[in-house]
mmCIF file of C-alpha atoms in Angstrom:
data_model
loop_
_atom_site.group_PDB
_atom_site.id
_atom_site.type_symbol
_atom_site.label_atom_id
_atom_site.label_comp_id
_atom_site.label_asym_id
_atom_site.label_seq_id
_atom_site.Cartn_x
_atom_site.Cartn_y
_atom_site.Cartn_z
ATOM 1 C CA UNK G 201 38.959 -221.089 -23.505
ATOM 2 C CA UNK G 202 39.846 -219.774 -27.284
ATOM 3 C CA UNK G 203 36.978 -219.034 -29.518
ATOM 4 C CA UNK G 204 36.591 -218.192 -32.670
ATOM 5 C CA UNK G 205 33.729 -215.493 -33.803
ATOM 6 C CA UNK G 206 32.159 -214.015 -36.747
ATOM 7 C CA UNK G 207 29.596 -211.662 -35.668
ATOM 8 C CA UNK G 208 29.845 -210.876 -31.986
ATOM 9 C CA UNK G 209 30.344 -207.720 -30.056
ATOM 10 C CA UNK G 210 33.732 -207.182 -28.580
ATOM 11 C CA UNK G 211 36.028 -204.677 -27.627
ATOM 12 C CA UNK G 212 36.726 -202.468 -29.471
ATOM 13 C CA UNK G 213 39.792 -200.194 -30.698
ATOM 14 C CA UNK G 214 37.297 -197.159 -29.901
ATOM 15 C CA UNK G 215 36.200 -197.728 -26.628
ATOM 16 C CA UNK G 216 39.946 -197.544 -25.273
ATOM 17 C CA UNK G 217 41.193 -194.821 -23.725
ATOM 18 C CA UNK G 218 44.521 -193.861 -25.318
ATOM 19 C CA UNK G 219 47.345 -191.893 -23.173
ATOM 20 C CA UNK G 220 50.369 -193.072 -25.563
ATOM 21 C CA UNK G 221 49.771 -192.715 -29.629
ATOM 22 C CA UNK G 222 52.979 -194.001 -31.832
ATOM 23 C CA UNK G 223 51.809 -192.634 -35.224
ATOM 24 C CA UNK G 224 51.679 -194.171 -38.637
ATOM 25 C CA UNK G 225 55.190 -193.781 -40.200
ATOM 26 C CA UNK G 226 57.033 -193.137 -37.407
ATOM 27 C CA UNK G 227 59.606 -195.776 -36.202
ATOM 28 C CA UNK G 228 60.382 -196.404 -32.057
ATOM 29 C CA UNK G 229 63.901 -198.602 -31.948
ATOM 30 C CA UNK G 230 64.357 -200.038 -28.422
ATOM 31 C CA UNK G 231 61.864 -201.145 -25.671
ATOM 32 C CA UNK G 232 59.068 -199.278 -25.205
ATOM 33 C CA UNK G 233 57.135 -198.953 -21.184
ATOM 34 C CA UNK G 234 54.052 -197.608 -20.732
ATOM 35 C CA UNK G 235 51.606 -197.569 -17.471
ATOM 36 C CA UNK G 236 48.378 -196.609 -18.730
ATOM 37 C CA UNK G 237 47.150 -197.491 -23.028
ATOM 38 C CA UNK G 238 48.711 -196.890 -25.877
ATOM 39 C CA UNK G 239 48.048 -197.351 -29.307
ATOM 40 C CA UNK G 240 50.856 -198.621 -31.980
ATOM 41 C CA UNK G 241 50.198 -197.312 -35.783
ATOM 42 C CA UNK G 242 53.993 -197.367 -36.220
ATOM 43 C CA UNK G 243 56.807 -199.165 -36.171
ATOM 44 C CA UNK G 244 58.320 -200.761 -32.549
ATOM 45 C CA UNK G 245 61.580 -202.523 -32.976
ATOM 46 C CA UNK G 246 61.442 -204.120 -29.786
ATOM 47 C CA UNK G 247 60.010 -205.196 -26.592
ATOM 48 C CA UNK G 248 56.657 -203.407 -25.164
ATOM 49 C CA UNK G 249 55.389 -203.596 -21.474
ATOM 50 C CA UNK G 250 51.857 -201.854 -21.083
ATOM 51 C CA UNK G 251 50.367 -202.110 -17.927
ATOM 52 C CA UNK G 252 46.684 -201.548 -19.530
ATOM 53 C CA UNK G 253 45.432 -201.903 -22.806
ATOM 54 C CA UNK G 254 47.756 -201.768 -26.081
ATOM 55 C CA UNK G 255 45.932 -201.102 -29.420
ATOM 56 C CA UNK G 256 48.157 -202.390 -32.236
ATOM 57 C CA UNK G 257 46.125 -200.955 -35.263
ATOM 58 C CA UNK G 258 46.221 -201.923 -39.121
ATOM 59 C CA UNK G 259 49.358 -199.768 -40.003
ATOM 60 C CA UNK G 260 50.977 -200.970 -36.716
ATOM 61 C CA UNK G 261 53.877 -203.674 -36.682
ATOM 62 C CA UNK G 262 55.704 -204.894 -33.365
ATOM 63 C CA UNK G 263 59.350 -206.921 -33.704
ATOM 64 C CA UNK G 264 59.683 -207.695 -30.331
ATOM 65 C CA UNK G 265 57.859 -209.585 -27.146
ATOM 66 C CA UNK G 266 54.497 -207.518 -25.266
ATOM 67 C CA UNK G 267 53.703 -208.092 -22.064
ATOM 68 C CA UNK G 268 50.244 -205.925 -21.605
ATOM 69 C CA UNK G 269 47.330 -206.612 -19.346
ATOM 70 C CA UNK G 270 45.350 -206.441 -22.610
ATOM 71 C CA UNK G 271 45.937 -206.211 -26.250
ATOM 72 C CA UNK G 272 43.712 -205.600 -29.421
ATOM 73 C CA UNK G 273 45.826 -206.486 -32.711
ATOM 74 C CA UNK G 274 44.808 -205.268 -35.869
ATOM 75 C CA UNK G 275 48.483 -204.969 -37.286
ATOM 76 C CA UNK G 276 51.677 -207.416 -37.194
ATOM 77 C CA UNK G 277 53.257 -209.174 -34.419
ATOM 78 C CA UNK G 278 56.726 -211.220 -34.677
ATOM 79 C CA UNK G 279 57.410 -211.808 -31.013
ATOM 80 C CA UNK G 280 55.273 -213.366 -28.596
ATOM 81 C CA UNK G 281 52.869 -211.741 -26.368
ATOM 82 C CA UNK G 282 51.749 -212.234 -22.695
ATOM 83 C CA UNK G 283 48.356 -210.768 -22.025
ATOM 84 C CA UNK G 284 47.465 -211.033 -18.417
ATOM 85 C CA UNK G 285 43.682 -210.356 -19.470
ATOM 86 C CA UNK G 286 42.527 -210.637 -22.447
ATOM 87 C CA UNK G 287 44.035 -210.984 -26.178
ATOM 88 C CA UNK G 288 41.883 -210.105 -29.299
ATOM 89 C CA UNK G 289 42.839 -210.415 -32.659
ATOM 90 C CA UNK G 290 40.909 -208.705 -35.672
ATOM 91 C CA UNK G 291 40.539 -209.784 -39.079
ATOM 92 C CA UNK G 292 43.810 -207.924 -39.982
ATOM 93 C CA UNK G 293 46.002 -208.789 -37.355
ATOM 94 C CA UNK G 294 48.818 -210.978 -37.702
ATOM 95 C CA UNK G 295 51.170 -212.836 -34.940
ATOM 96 C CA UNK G 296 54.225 -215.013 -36.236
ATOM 97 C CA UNK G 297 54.926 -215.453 -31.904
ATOM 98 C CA UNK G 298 53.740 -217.777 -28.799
ATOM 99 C CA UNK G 299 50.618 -216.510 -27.244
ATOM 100 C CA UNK G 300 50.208 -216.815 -23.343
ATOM 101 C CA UNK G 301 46.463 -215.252 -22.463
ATOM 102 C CA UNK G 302 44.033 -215.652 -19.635
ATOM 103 C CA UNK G 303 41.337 -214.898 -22.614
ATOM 104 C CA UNK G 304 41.698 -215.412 -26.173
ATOM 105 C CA UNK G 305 39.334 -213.971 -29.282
ATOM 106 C CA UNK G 306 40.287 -214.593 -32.928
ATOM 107 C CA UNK G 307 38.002 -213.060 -35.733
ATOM 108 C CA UNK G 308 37.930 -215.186 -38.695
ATOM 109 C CA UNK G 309 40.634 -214.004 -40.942
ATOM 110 C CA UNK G 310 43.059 -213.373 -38.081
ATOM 111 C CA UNK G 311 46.788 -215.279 -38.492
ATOM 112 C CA UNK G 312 48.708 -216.496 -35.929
ATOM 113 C CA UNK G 313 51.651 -219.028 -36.127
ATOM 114 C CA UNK G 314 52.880 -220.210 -32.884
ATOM 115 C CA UNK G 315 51.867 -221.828 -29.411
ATOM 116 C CA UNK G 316 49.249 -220.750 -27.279
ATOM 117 C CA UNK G 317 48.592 -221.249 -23.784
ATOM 118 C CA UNK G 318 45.781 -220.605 -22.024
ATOM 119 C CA UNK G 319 45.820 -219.231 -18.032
ATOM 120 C CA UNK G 320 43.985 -217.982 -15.058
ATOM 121 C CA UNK G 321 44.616 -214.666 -13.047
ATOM 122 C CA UNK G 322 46.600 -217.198 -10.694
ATOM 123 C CA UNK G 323 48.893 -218.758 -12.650
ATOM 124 C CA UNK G 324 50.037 -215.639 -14.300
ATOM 125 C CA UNK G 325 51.694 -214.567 -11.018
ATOM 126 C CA UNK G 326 53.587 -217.161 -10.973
ATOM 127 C CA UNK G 327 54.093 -217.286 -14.262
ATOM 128 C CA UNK G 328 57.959 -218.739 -14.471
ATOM 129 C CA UNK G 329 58.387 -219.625 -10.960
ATOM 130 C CA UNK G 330 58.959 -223.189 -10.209
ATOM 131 C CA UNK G 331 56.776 -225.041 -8.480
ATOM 132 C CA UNK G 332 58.051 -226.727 -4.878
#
């Protein structure tokens, strides 16, 4: 179920654990895989696979599709995103993409332009597989 908050605890950007830091200024072209967090202040020109959390902070832009188990964006999205957990977006972040999520947070201020869809834990692993 999306919701949209004002003044509610959540997590947040400090409380993750970060093994993988691409820094402000510095530009990544080609698809970026990472097993445990990482946190985007730069520049990715295309796809990211995280198989924890990905931070996308203020400075941070993504052109290409994310497929994370979680995702915090604070930056700029133009791809679309499957979050197999949860999928918060902050005041500052920005998503020109579709959205698939099995939870979905948007602060007020937040832009996104595209097509959500909502999931469980099930449906995810089958996520693209036909149905018989």
């Amino acid at each position: 179920m999306a919701m949209l908050r004002k003044n509610t605890s959540s997590v947040s950007e400090a409380n993750v654990k970060v093994n993988t830091l691409v820094g402000e200024g510095t530009v990544f072209d080609g698809n970026l895989t990472a097993p445990d967090s990482i946190r985007i202040d730069g520049t990715i020109n295309g796809n990211c696979a995280c198989d924890a959390t990905l931070v996308l902070g203020e400075t941070g832009h993504v052109f290409g599709n994310i497929t994370v188990q979680n995702i915090i964006i604070s930056g700029e999205v133009k791809g679309d995103i499957i979050a197999k957990g949860k999928l918060e977006f902050l005041a500052t972040g920005r998503l020109t993409g579709n959205i698939t999520a099995n939870t979905l947070v948007i602060d007020e201020g937040a832009y996104f332009d595209g097509k959500c869809t909502m999931t469980s834990n099930n449906s995810l692993s089958t996520f693209g597989q036909q149905e018989d």
